[in-house]
Amino acid sequence: MLLHLIPALAACHREAPQTKPPEPPAELELGRAPLHRLNHAEYDNTLRDLIGITGHPSELLPADEISSGFDNVAQALSLTSSHMEFFERGIDESLDELFGRYEITEQYGIQGEGPGVSYTGTGRPEGTWAYLIQDGSILTTLVVAYDGTFEVDLRGFAVGEGASEVSLWIDGAEVDRFVFSAPSSAPEELSTQLELDDGAHRIEIVVLDPSPTRAAGIDGLQLTGPLDPEDGPSSTYSEIVTCDLLAQTSCPSDVLSAFLRRAWRRPASDEAVAWAVSLYDEEIAAGGTVDDGLRQAMKAILLSPEFLYRPELADSPQDGVRALDGYEIASRLSYFLWSTTPDDVLLDSAGAGELQAVDAIEAQVDRMLADDRSGALIDNLAAQWLDLRELEQIQPDPVAYPLFDELLRTSMQQELRALATDFMDGTIALPALLARQEATIDRRLAEHYAVAWPGGEGMARISLSGTGRLGLLGTAGWLATHSHTDSPSAVRRGKWILSDLLCTVPPPPPPNVEVNLEPSEAEGSVREQEEAIRSGEPCAGCHAVMDPLGFALGDFDGIGAERAVDELGYPVDTTVTIDGRSLTGLEEVVGWIEADPRLPRCVVEKTFTYALGRPPAEEDQAHIDAITADFVDGGLTFPALIEALTTHPVFSSRGPYTEPR
Amino acid sequence: MNRRMFLRGAATTLWLPFLPSALPRSAQAATSDAPRRMMFWFVPNGIVTEALQPDAAAPWTRVLEPLAAMQDRWSTVAGLRNESEGSIFGLGSHESCTSTLLTDTSIGNVLSGAATAGISVDQVAAQQIGGATPFPSMQLGLDEPWVVAGFGNYDIYYKHISWASATTPLANVTSPRLAFDRMFAGSDPAESAASATRRLQRRTSVLDSVLQRANALQGRLASDDRQKLDQYTTGVRELEQRIVALEELSCPVPGVPGDDPAFPARLEAMADLAVVALQCDYTRVITFMTGTSTSETVYRWLGHSTNHHDLSHDYAYYADAERQLAEVYAWHMQQLAAMIAAMAAIPEEGGDLLSNTAITMLGEFGDSNYHTATPSAWILAGGEAGGIRQGVTRAGVDAPHSNYLRAMLEFVGADSSGFGDNATGTLDLS
């Protein structure tokens, strides 16, 4: 268990709890996280909620470090001058959007080869261009940041006799057709215009000519737009500027005071308001307009440490345990459940002194989970725990898995998201997350799973009984993510089960033994050959548990389709021995996992780490146990876990300073 | 005209020739001694030592061929030892060899959230000579698929070779467009001096004011939080210096890099920007990670279907994998050859841009299958103006790799004393 891997945190310098009401339980011991910088998702969402931006300014920032499985661990979130540089730029661009002085024409492009570009049929990349013949198509997804009219430029040429015609499909609908007659030495560029909403769009180029002697070469596709960017302040502007800046002398300080409260997540001190107003005044004195002044002050507010971090103040450099104030609790709740800033309701509740009471927290949690913003739990907690983010990156080998394409990836993602959503909203409890014998899938996955499709489009809930497939570990998305590019990986699957469901992290392999097995047909099945290699020292100790869990899932190949034989043609053997028990196949492994008391505790540990931005310390182990007990009593539903965690003192208290080790 | 409109307008401009008359003022002024620069080009998954031996057997013979035309401008340095490679697991590993590559300092065994390494050679240089340029150093990279090892807390060690301090790894800018923007955004030649001054004032005024906030907040934080806030204060100060310094530079704006997502195109675009950055004195210190350690890039344009990390193990067992790995290296050499040729074509005091720049191409391993960095072989190009002898083979130098890194510090005029846990001196490259 993680418990054994965390060196004891020396509890030195523990001071008497401060006298701020209410007192945390006198005996409370807990770990703590240092000053927490907003991570990418938190920064984007916070700017969205404060000033109504639609883009993702975090895309400019260096990637967040991942620690303990999450990208919101305070200790690992550093800040360098590059961060400041890109915070400044992102905030400038966000304010451009708010004040309506923006020029948002962007270009998005694809070429023959690259991440996120795939092919179907006889389509294939040919250097930097795409070669489409007969039924070939090229497929990609482009994300646009704004609504509006876009121009699509398609650069291509004809290969073979005569002209080649291709069809452009966006989001499943044909947009236009293009006839290329130019030779490859001088590709021609053809254009069309269309309306797009912001967000991701599936773009497919299909060749229309069935002739095997004529092909189309696609040199590139470029999307430019919107061509009709909105001008003038965005609608959020009037929500922020609620008075006449020119006519009312108190207006600037009223506007800035209200904005400070939202941006810094607590009421602004007089000193802070004066500071912001001085920036406003300075800009006006230099000849700027009232909007220039406001913008300058808002920029400073958003670049301040009180915005970019979530400070929890101390009375002394080596402070002791203390209860959080209402605003601090409001921030913890909203960044946990929503990955964004507290809304007015939460801030008002904090201001009214309600959030120290358990029932008020419960009421807020219920309200917040019902709000759309709680989708952040899927995007950030579930997506990292269940490796949905890795599913975006996997590149199955097209030779080993010709069936895999971007559409299948999307179908896999949809299923995993639907399953995670069912768990997180309480529709199903933890046992069903692993053992449910139905799946919410689309037609493509139904074919992949060889189950009957009831007809119609979209997603449907389909019974899996009798297929041998069930729950999370039976989803094609999970199975594919924990595979090699050209074969399933017993090690990756087993290791994930141990480390992410049971929180028993196997140590990394000794460094000089990483041998990439290239099994040969003469020497038995892949499993036998892998077992032969890993049965000796120093491998056996860890692999003895890790590999059997993976081998038991051998009925499913590297993209999660069912299989009867391995890559060498040997029948798959899914009977394994774990803890002296013989288990066969996915279903029995799931039964073994579910009987393990480490399972619910591990889900609590993961959630705790994400919620508090720190892995549990030794002092927190008893709290983890208590929350786990409540989780079990609450029927193992995720909402029960959230309630147990958010109402526990470990959530609403700040741990003591400990000397860095 | 705002920044984006300007950039869009610039998208159609071609690369301008960099004539001496177009050099930045600072470079022109340096008639007596042109600035010295250092660059590290990281090839993920290591470079097996036999690949760089002059008498290598097939298929390695082809590796250095792309550099043949520039024969007298580079050399090999073989027999380097990374004596910090065993930190954490006792033996070399992707994480330890990558994060000690430019530090030669033991890394910490991370299980509770914090990663610790040492300050890297580029940052020692940046601290001493970086003040002269808007970017004390640049971390360039390419975002490539890699084995997400899943040993959660160790991920950090795969992704960085540049560390500003024991606890601050520096992230790579992985988008050529962004790397371009950092240098050239806002450099609108049509803008009036008054308008530029006003724009600068606005920015520095905001940064000054947030520093006040940080100072006020500092006193109300506990010690551990103060350490975090120190990063903020340093970051703001550095940004402020950079903004001012950028205004001082006037360099012809090259074409905006395209959005081609293919790996070769991104690598080329990044290498082009590195040349511009060094030439125009935006920075004198660059690290370029062409992938994260364990990179799984498939070099499909070479006809490969096995990813780079797999090849870096399989080569030891299968001739076909060995051939493909040699092709991967040769491809990197081809890119390096293009870069040094471009630098050699830019005249400077003391010869050319290349003779004032020491470029090291290196990987984290000398034997990628066994994950060991001892011995390693690297390629060193340029730097002749600082006494580096080129066109030679340095075999069996048998020295800690930090002795080599110290030579790089001394090349740029930085004090190298104390650098590297295992350094025993400075490697003689003359």
Coordinates of N, CA, C and O in Angstrom, one line a residue, chain A residues 60 85-86 88-90 92-93 96, chain B residues 1-11 134-135 138 176-191 196 199-200 203 239 242-257 273 276 282:
Chain A
L60 N -0.7 27.9 -24.1 CA 0.5 28.5 -24.2 C 1.5 28.1 -23.2 O 2.7 28.2 -23.3
E85 N 5.6 34.7 -18.5 CA 5.5 35.2 -19.9 C 4.2 34.8 -20.5 O 3.5 35.6 -21.1
F86 N 3.8 33.5 -20.4 CA 2.6 33.0 -21.1 C 1.4 33.3 -20.3 O 0.3 33.3 -20.9
E88 N 1.0 36.1 -18.9 CA 0.8 37.5 -19.3 C 0.1 37.5 -20.7 O -0.9 38.2 -20.9
R89 N 0.6 36.7 -21.6 CA 0.1 36.7 -22.9 C -1.4 36.2 -22.9 O -2.3 36.8 -23.6
G90 N -1.6 35.1 -22.2 CA -2.9 34.5 -22.2 C -3.9 35.5 -21.6 O -5.1 35.6 -22.0
D92 N -3.6 38.8 -21.5 CA -3.8 39.9 -22.5 C -4.8 39.5 -23.6 O -5.8 40.2 -23.9
E93 N -4.7 38.2 -24.1 CA -5.6 37.8 -25.1 C -7.0 37.6 -24.6 O -8.0 37.9 -25.3
D96 N -8.4 41.0 -24.4 CA -8.8 41.4 -25.7 C -10.2 41.0 -26.0 O -11.0 41.7 -26.6
Chain B
M1 N -2.6 48.2 -35.6 CA -2.4 46.8 -36.0 C -2.1 46.0 -34.8 O -1.1 46.4 -34.1
N2 N -2.8 45.0 -34.4 CA -2.4 44.3 -33.3 C -1.5 43.1 -33.6 O -1.2 42.9 -34.8
R3 N -1.1 42.5 -32.6 CA 0.0 41.5 -32.8 C -0.4 40.4 -33.8 O 0.3 40.0 -34.7
R4 N -1.6 39.9 -33.6 CA -2.0 38.7 -34.4 C -2.1 39.1 -35.9 O -1.8 38.4 -36.8
M5 N -2.7 40.4 -36.1 CA -2.8 40.8 -37.5 C -1.5 40.9 -38.1 O -1.2 40.6 -39.2
F6 N -0.5 41.4 -37.3 CA 0.8 41.6 -37.8 C 1.4 40.3 -38.2 O 2.0 40.1 -39.2
L7 N 1.2 39.3 -37.3 CA 1.8 38.0 -37.6 C 1.2 37.4 -38.8 O 1.9 36.7 -39.6
R8 N -0.1 37.6 -39.0 CA -0.7 37.0 -40.1 C -0.1 37.6 -41.4 O 0.1 37.0 -42.4
G9 N 0.1 38.9 -41.3 CA 0.7 39.6 -42.4 C 2.0 39.1 -42.7 O 2.4 38.9 -43.9
A10 N 2.7 38.7 -41.7 CA 4.1 38.2 -41.9 C 4.2 36.8 -42.4 O 5.2 36.3 -42.8
A11 N 3.0 36.1 -42.3 CA 3.0 34.7 -42.7 C 3.5 34.5 -44.1 O 4.0 33.4 -44.4
P134 N 17.8 38.8 -24.0 CA 16.5 38.8 -23.4 C 16.1 37.4 -22.8 O 15.4 37.4 -21.8
F135 N 16.6 36.3 -23.4 CA 16.3 35.0 -22.8 C 17.7 34.5 -22.2 O 18.5 34.1 -23.0
M138 N 17.2 29.2 -23.5 CA 15.9 28.7 -24.1 C 15.9 27.2 -24.0 O 16.9 26.5 -24.2
P176 N 6.8 25.2 -32.4 CA 7.7 26.2 -33.2 C 7.0 27.6 -33.3 O 7.6 28.6 -33.2
R177 N 5.7 27.5 -33.4 CA 4.9 28.8 -33.5 C 5.1 29.6 -32.2 O 5.3 30.8 -32.3
L178 N 5.0 28.9 -31.1 CA 5.2 29.6 -29.8 C 6.6 30.1 -29.6 O 6.8 31.2 -29.2
A179 N 7.6 29.3 -30.0 CA 9.0 29.7 -29.9 C 9.2 30.9 -30.7 O 9.9 31.9 -30.3
F180 N 8.6 31.0 -31.9 CA 8.7 32.1 -32.8 C 8.1 33.4 -32.1 O 8.6 34.4 -32.0
D181 N 6.8 33.2 -31.6 CA 6.1 34.2 -31.0 C 6.8 34.9 -29.8 O 6.8 36.1 -29.6
R182 N 7.5 34.1 -29.0 CA 8.2 34.6 -27.9 C 9.3 35.6 -28.3 O 9.5 36.6 -27.6
M183 N 9.9 35.4 -29.5 CA 10.9 36.3 -29.9 C 10.4 37.5 -30.7 O 10.8 38.6 -30.6
F184 N 9.4 37.2 -31.5 CA 9.0 38.2 -32.5 C 7.6 38.8 -32.3 O 7.3 39.8 -33.0
A185 N 6.8 38.3 -31.5 CA 5.5 38.9 -31.3 C 5.7 40.3 -30.8 O 6.5 40.6 -29.9
G186 N 4.9 41.2 -31.4 CA 5.0 42.6 -31.0 C 6.1 43.4 -31.7 O 6.1 44.6 -31.6
S187 N 6.9 42.7 -32.4 CA 8.0 43.5 -33.1 C 7.4 44.0 -34.5 O 7.6 43.4 -35.5
D188 N 6.6 45.0 -34.4 CA 5.9 45.5 -35.5 C 6.7 46.7 -36.1 O 6.8 47.7 -35.4
P189 N 7.4 46.5 -37.2 CA 8.3 47.6 -37.7 C 7.5 48.9 -38.0 O 8.2 50.0 -38.0
A190 N 6.2 48.8 -38.1 CA 5.5 50.0 -38.5 C 5.1 50.8 -37.2 O 4.6 52.0 -37.3
E191 N 5.4 50.3 -36.0 CA 4.9 50.9 -34.8 C 5.9 52.1 -34.5 O 7.1 52.1 -34.7
A196 N 5.5 52.4 -29.0 CA 6.3 51.3 -28.4 C 6.6 51.6 -26.9 O 6.6 50.7 -26.1
R199 N 3.6 51.2 -24.8 CA 3.2 49.7 -24.6 C 4.1 49.1 -23.6 O 3.7 48.4 -22.7
L200 N 5.4 49.5 -23.7 CA 6.4 48.9 -22.7 C 6.0 49.4 -21.3 O 6.1 48.6 -20.3
R203 N 3.2 47.5 -19.7 CA 3.5 46.1 -19.3 C 4.4 46.2 -18.0 O 4.1 45.5 -17.1
L239 N 10.9 38.2 -16.3 CA 10.0 38.6 -17.4 C 10.2 40.1 -17.7 O 10.3 40.5 -18.8
R242 N 13.3 40.7 -19.5 CA 13.2 40.2 -20.9 C 12.4 41.2 -21.7 O 12.8 41.5 -22.9
I243 N 11.3 41.7 -21.2 CA 10.5 42.7 -22.0 C 11.4 43.9 -22.4 O 11.3 44.3 -23.6
V244 N 12.1 44.4 -21.5 CA 12.9 45.5 -21.8 C 14.0 45.2 -22.8 O 14.2 45.9 -23.8
A245 N 14.7 44.0 -22.6 CA 15.7 43.6 -23.5 C 15.2 43.3 -24.9 O 15.9 43.6 -25.9
L246 N 14.0 42.8 -25.0 CA 13.5 42.5 -26.3 C 13.3 43.7 -27.1 O 13.5 43.8 -28.3
E247 N 12.9 44.8 -26.4 CA 12.7 46.1 -27.1 C 14.0 46.6 -27.8 O 14.0 47.3 -28.7
E248 N 15.1 46.2 -27.1 CA 16.4 46.7 -27.6 C 16.8 46.0 -28.9 O 17.7 46.5 -29.6
L249 N 16.4 44.8 -29.1 CA 16.8 44.1 -30.2 C 16.1 44.4 -31.5 O 14.9 44.6 -31.4
S250 N 16.8 44.5 -32.6 CA 16.1 44.6 -33.8 C 16.7 43.6 -34.8 O 17.8 43.7 -35.2
C251 N 15.9 42.6 -35.0 CA 16.4 41.5 -35.9 C 15.3 41.3 -37.0 O 14.1 41.5 -36.7
P252 N 15.7 41.1 -38.2 CA 14.7 40.9 -39.2 C 13.8 39.7 -38.8 O 14.3 38.7 -38.4
V253 N 12.5 39.9 -39.0 CA 11.6 38.9 -38.6 C 11.5 37.8 -39.7 O 11.2 38.1 -40.8
P254 N 11.9 36.6 -39.3 CA 11.8 35.5 -40.3 C 10.4 35.1 -40.5 O 9.5 35.6 -39.8
G255 N 10.1 34.2 -41.5 CA 8.8 33.8 -41.7 C 8.2 33.0 -40.5 O 8.9 32.4 -39.7
V256 N 6.9 33.1 -40.3 CA 6.3 32.4 -39.2 C 6.3 30.9 -39.5 O 6.0 30.5 -40.6
P257 N 6.7 30.1 -38.6 CA 6.8 28.7 -38.9 C 5.4 28.2 -39.2 O 4.4 28.6 -38.6
L273 N 14.7 28.1 -35.9 CA 14.5 29.2 -34.9 C 15.7 29.2 -33.9 O 16.0 30.3 -33.5
V276 N 18.3 31.3 -35.6 CA 17.9 32.8 -35.5 C 18.1 33.3 -34.1 O 18.7 34.4 -33.9
Y282 N 19.1 36.6 -29.2 CA 18.0 36.5 -28.3 C 18.4 35.7 -27.1 O 17.9 35.8 -26.0

